[in-house]
Short mmCIF file of C-alpha atoms and ligand atoms in Angstrom, two decimals:
data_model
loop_
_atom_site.label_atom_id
_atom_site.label_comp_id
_atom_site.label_asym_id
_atom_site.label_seq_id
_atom_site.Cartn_x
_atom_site.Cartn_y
_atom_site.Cartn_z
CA UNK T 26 27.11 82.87 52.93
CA UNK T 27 26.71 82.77 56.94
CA UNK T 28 30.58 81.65 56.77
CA UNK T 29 31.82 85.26 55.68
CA UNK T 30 29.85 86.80 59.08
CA UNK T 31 31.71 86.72 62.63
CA UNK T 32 28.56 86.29 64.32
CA UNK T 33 26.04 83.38 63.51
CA UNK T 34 22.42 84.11 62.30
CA UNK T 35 19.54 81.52 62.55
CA UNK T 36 16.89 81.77 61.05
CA UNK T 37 13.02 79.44 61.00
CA UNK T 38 14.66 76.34 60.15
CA UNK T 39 16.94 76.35 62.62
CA UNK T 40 14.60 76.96 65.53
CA UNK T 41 11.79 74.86 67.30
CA UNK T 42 9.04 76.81 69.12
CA UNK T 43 7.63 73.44 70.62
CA UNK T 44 10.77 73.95 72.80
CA UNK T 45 8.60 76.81 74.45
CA UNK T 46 4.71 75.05 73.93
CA UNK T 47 4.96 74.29 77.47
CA UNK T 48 5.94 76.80 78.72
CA UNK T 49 4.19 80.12 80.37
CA UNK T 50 5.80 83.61 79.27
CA UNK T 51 5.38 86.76 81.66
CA UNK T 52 5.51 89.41 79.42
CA UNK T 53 6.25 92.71 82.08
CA UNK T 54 5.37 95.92 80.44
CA UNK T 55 3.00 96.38 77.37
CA UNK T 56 4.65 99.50 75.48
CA UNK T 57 6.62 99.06 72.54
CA UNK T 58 7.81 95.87 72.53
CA UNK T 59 5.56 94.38 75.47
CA UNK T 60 2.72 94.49 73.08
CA UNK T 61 4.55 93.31 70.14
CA UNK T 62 5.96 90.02 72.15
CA UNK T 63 2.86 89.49 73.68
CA UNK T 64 0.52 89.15 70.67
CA UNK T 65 2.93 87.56 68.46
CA UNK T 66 3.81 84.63 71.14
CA UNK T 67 0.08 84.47 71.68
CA UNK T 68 -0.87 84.24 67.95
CA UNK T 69 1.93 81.36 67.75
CA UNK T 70 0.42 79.33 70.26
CA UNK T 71 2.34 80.26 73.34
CA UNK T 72 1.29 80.72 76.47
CA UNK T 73 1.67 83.97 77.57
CA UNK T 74 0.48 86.69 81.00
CA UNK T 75 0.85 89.99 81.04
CA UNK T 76 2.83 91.58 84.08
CA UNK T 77 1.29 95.37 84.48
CA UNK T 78 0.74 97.25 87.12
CA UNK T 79 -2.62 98.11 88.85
CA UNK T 80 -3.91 100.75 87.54
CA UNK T 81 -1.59 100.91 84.08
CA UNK T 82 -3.26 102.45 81.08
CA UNK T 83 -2.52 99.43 79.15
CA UNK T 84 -4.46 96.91 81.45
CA UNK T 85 -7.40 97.47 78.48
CA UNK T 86 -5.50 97.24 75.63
CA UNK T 87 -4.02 94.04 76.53
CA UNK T 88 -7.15 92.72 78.41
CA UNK T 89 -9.12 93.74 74.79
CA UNK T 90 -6.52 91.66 72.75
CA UNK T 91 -7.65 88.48 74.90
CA UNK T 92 -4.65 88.57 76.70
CA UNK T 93 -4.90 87.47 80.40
CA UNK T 94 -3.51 90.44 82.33
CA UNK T 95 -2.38 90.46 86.45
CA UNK T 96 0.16 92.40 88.37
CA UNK T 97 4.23 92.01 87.69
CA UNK T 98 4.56 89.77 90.88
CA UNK T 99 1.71 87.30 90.16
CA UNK T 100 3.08 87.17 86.78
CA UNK T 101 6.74 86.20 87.29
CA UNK T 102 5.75 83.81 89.57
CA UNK T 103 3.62 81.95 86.54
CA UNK T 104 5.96 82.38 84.19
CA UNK T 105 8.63 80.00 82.97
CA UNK T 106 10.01 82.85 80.72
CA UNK T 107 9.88 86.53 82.40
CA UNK T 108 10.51 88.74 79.58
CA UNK T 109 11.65 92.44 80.63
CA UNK T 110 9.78 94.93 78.77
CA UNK T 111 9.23 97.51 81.19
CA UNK T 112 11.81 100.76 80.28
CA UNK T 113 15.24 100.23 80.96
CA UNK T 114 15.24 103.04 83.81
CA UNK T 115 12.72 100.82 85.72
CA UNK T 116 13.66 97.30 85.37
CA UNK T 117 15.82 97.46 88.62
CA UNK T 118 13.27 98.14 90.38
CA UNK T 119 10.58 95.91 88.87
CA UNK T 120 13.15 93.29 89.12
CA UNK T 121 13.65 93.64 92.89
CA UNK T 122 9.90 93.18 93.05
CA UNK T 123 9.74 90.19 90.68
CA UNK T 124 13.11 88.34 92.28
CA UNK T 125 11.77 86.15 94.56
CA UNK T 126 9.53 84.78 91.39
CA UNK T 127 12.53 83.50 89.55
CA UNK T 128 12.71 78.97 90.39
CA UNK T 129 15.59 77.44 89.34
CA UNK T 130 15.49 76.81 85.69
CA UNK T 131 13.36 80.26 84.59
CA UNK T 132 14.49 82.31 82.51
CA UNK T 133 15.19 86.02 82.91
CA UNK T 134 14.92 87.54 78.90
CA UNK T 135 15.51 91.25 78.07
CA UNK T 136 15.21 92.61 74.72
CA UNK T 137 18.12 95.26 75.76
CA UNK T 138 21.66 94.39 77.48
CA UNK T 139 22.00 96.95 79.86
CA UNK T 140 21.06 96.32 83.16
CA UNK T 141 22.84 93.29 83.35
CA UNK T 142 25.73 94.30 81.42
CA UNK T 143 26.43 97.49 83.85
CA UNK T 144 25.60 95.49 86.76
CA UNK T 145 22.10 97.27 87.42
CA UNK T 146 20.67 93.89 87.80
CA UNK T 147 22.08 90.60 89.25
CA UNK T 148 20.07 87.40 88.60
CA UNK T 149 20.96 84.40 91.03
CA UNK T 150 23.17 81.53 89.18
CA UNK T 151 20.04 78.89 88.90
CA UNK T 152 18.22 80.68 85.86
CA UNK T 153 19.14 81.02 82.44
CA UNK T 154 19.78 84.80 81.36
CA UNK T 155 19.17 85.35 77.70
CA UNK T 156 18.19 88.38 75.39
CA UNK T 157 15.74 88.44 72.60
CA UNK T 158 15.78 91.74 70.81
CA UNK T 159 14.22 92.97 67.64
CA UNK T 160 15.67 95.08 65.85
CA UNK T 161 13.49 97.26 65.59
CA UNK T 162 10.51 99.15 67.43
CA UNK T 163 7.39 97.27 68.48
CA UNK T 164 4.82 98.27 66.00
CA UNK T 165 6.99 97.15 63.29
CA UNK T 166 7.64 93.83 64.87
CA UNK T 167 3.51 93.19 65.08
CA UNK T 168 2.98 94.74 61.30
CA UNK T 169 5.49 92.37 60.01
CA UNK T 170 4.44 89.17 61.85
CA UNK T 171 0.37 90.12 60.72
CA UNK T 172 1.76 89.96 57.42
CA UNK T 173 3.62 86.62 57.72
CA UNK T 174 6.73 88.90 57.37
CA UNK T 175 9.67 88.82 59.75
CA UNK T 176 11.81 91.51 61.50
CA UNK T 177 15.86 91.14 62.14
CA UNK T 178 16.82 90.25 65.99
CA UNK T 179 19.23 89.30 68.16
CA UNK T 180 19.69 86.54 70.53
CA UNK T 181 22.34 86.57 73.20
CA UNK T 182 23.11 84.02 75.97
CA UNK T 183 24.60 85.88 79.58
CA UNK T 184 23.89 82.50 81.55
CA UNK T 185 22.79 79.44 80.15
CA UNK T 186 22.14 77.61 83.69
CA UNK T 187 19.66 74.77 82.15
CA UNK T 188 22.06 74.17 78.84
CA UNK T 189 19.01 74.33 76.95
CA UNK T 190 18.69 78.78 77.01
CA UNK T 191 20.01 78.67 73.03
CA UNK T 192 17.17 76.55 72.07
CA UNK T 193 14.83 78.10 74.23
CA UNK T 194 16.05 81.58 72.87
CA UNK T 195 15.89 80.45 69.02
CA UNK T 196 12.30 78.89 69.61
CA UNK T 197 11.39 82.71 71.68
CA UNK T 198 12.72 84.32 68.11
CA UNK T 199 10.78 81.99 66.00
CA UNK T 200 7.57 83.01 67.93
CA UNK T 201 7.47 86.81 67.52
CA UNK T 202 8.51 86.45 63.92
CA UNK T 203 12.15 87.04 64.10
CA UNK T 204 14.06 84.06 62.69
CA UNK T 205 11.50 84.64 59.88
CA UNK T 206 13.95 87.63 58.59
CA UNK T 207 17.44 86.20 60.75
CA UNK T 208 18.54 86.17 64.01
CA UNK T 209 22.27 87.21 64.72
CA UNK T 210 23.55 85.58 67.97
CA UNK T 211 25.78 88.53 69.93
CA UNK T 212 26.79 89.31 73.51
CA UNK T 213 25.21 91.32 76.06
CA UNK T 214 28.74 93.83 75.86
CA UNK T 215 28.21 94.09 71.91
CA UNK T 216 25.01 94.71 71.82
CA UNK T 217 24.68 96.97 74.85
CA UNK T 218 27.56 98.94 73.67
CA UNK T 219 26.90 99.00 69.66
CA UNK T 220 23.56 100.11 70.80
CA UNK T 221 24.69 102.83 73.26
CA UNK T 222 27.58 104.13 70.94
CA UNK T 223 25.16 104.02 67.65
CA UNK T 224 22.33 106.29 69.69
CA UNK T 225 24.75 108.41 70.67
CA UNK T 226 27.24 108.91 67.73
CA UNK T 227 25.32 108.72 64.69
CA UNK T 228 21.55 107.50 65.25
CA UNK T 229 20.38 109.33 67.34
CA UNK T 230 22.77 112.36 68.95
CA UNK T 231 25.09 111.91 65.46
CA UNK T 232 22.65 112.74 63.16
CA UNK T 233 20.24 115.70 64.73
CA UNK T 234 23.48 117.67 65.89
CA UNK T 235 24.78 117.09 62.23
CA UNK T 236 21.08 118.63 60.78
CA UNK T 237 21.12 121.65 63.35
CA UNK T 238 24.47 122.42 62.67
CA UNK T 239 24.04 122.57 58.95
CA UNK T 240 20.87 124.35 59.42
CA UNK T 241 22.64 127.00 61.82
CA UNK T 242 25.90 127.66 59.33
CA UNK T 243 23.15 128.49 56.67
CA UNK T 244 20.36 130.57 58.76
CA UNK T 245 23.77 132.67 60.55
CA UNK T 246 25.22 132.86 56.76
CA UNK T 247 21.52 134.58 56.00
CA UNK T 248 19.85 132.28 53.72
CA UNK T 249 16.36 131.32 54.79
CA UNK T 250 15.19 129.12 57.64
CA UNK T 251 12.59 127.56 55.31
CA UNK T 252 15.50 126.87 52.73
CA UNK T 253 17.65 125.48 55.29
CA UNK T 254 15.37 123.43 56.63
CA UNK T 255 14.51 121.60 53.40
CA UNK T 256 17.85 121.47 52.36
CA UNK T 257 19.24 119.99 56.01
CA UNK T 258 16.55 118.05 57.57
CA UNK T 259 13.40 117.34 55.13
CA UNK T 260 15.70 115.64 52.00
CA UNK T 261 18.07 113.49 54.72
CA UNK T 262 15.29 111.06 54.64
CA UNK T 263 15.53 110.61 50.99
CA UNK T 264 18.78 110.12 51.27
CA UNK T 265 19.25 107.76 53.99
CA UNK T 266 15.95 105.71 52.20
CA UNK T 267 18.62 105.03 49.51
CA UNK T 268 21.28 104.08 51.61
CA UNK T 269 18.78 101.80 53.75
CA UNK T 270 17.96 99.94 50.05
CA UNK T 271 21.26 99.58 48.20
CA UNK T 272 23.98 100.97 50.66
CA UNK T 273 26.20 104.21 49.77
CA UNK T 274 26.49 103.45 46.39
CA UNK T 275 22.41 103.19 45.56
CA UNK T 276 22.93 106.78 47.37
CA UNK T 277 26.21 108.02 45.18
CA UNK T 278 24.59 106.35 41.83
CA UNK T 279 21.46 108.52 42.41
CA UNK T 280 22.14 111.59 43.27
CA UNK T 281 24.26 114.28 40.71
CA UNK T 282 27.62 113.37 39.95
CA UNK T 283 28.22 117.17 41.34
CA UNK T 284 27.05 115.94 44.63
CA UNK T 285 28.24 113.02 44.67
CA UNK T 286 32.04 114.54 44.45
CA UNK T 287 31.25 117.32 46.42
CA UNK T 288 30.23 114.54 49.08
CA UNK T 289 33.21 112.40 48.68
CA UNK T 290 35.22 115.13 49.06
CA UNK T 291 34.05 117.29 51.85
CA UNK T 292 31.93 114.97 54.09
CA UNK T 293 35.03 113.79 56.22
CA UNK T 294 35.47 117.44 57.00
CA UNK T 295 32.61 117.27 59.21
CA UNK T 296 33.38 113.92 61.43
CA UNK T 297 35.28 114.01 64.57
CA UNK T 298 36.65 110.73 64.90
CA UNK T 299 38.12 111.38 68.06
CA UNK T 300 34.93 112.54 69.45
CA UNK T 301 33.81 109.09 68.47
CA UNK T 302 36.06 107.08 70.06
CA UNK T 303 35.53 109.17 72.98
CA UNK T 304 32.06 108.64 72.81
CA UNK T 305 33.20 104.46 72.79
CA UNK T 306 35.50 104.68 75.65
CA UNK T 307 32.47 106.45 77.61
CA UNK T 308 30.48 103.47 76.92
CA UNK T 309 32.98 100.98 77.86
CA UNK T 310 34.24 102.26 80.80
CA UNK T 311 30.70 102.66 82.34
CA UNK T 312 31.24 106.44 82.31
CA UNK T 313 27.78 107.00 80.33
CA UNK T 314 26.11 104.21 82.32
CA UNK T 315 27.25 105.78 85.56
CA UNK T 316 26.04 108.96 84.43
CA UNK T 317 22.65 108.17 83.31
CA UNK T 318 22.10 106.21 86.34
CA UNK T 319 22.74 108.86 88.27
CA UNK T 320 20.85 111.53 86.42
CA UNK T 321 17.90 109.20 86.84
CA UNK T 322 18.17 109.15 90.60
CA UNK T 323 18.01 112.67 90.63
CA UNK T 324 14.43 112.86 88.52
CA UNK T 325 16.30 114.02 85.25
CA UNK T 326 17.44 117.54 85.86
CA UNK T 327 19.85 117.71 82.75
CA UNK T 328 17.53 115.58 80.68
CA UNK T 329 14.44 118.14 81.37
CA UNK T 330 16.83 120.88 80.16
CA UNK T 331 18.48 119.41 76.89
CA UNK T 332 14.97 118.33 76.32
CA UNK T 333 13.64 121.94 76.52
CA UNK T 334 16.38 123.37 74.78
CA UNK T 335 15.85 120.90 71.82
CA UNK T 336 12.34 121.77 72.10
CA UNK T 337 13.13 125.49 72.13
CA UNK T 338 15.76 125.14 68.88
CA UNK T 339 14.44 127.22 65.76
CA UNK T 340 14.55 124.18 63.38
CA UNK T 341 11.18 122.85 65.62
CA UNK T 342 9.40 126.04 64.93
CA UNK T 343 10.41 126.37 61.53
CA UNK T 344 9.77 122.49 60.88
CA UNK T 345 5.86 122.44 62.31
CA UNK T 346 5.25 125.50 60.39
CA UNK T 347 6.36 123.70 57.12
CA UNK T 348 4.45 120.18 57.50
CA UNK T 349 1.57 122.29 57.74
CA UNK T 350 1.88 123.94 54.87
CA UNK T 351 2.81 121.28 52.80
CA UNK T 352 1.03 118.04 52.58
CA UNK T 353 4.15 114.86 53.15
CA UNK T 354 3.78 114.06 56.31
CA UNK T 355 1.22 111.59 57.05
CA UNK T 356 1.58 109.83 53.26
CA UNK T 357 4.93 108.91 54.12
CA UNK T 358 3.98 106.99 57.64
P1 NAD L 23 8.01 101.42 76.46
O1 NAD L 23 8.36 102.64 77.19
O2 NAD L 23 7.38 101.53 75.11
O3 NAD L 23 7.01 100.52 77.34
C1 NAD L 23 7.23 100.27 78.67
C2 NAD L 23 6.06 99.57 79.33
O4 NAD L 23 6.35 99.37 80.70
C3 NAD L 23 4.75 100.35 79.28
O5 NAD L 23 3.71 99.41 79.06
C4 NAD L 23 4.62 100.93 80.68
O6 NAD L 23 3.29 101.07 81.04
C5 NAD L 23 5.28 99.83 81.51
N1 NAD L 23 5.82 100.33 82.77
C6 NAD L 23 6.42 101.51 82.99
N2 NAD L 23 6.80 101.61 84.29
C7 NAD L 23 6.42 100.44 84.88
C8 NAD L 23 6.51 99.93 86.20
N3 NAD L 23 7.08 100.63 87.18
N4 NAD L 23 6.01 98.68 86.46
C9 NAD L 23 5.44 97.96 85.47
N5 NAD L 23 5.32 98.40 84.20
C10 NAD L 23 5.79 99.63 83.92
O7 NAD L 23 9.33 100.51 76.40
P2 NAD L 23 9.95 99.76 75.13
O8 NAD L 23 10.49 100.76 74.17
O9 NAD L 23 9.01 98.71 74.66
O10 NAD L 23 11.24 99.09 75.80
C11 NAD L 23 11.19 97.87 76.50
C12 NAD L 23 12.53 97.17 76.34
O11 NAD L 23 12.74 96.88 74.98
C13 NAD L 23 13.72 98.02 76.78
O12 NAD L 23 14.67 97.16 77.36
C14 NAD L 23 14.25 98.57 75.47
O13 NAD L 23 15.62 98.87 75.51
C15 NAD L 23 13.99 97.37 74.57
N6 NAD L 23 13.94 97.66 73.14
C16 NAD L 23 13.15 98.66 72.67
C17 NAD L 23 13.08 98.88 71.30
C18 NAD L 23 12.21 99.97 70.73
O14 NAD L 23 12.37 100.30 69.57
N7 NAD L 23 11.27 100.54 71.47
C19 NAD L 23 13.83 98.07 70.41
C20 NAD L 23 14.59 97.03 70.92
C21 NAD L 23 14.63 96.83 72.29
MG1 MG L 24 18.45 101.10 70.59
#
């Protein structure tokens, strides 16, 4: 079955956590995924600190989970494994303050590709560079392992300076529940740029420029905002629940035949596939990446205002009024 995929995917048999039983993880930040990692690796036996800063609102969340909590720096140096799970904006910097921490023989993990894959960070050649990554957000990754269920990942090797960082990885994936559902072994450029590309073309950007612009053609056309609303944003979930089951056919085989040719037919109408590939190139050029970097440094002016403007959008307005009124939201969570 594994033969038909390009990429590998391991799963519990094929890993060994005793190949991390000795060793200490640092786990730096305690957000989504810090928390996640850190309770999973410490409910499979490993050894794991918490890197946070003083004065970090999490200190008593991880402190009240029996987790042994200290600053970044303290807990690089302790760690065999220093897992990045601070936000991607501010790993440069917690890295330059955690650099000195790394012996020969660590290992650097991230659970994202992008600081090392645009050059943002630039380990020295001694320690083994690898990348763990659920795929999926934290809470998830916790829920599942409580219930002895897994959650899909990815492992990736950058620099594999001891020979042993594939092992090491696996076991990593094993812990925190991930080779319980499969782990697909990638690149940092695949994943960094599937991920970037998929946020940006359909996930994320994609899909909430498709539902506003649906919803705008029918509120400018006159037909209500509540109507629209429904029609464009409320029933996509439905939708996309079907896909996420049985693929596009589950979809096509449950909705009306009507809409199911009226999809087939007209959807394409709506995709700009050269937008897309732009979108790509943008990625793998480093255009984006240069771009975001620099809108960082400058504290996020065009962020603060697409932000706003989202915020601002009638759909928001419309949408709050609606939950209220009718009782789905919570039920579904
Ligand atoms: P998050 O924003 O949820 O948590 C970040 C943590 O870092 C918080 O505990 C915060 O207090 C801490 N922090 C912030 N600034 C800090 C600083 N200067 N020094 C020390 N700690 C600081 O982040 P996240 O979503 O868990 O993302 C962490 C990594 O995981 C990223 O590389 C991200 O790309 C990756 N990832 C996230 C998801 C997801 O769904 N959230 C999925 C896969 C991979
Ligand atoms: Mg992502």
């Amino acid at each position: 079955m594994t033969d038909e995929f390009t990429n590998e995917i391991y799963y519990d048999d094929d890993a060994d956590v005793s190949h991390i039983e000795d060793k200490t993880v640092a786990v730096l930040g305690y957000g989504s995924q810090g928390h996640a990692h850190a309770l999973n690796l410490q409910d499979s036996g490993v050894d794991v600190v918490v890197g946070l800063r003083e004065g970090s609102s999490s200190r008593e969340a991880a402190s009240e989970e029996g987790l042994e909590v200290t600053n970044p720096v303290d807990a690089a140096s302790r760690g065999d494994i220093v897992k990045m799970l601070v936000p991607d904006t501010v790993q440069p910097t917690v890295y330059e303050q955690i650099r000195d921490e790394l012996d020969a023989g660590d290992t650097l993990q991230f659970a994202h590709g992008f600081n090392i894959h645009y050059g943002q960070i630039e380990p020295p050649e001694d320690v083994d560079v690898t990348m763990v990554a659920p795929k999926s957000p934290g809470h998830l990754v916790r829920r599942n392992y409580e219930k002895g269920e897994g959650t899909p990942g990815l492992l990736a090797i950058y620099q594999d300076a001891t020979g042993e960082a594939k092992e090491e990885g696996l076991a990593y994936a094993k812990a925190i529940g991930c080779t319980r559902a499969g782990t697909i072994q990638t690149t940092f450029r695949e994943e960094t740029e599937t991920d970037l590309f998929g946020e940006q073309a359909v996930l994320c950007g994609g899909v909430t420029d498709l539902v506003k612009a649906g919803f705008e053609t029918l509120v400018d056309a006159g037909y209500s905002p509540e109507m629209a609303y429904f029609e464009c944003l409320n029933e996509l979930k439905l939708i996309v629940d079907l896909m996420y089951e049985g693929g596009h056919m589950e979809m096509w085989n449950s909705v009306s035949d009507t809409a199911e040719y009226g999809g087939l037919t007209r959807g394409e109408e709506v995709i700009d596939r050269e937008g897309m590939e732009e979108i790509l190139e943008g990625v793998q050029n480093g255009e984006f990446a240069r771009e975001w970097i620099s809108e960082n440094q400058a504290h996020r002016p065009a962020y603060k205002q697409y932000r706003q403007a989202e915020q601002d959008h009638q759909i928001e307005e419309v949408g709050a009024r609606l939950r209220d009124l009718f009782a789905w939201g919570e039920e579904q969570e």
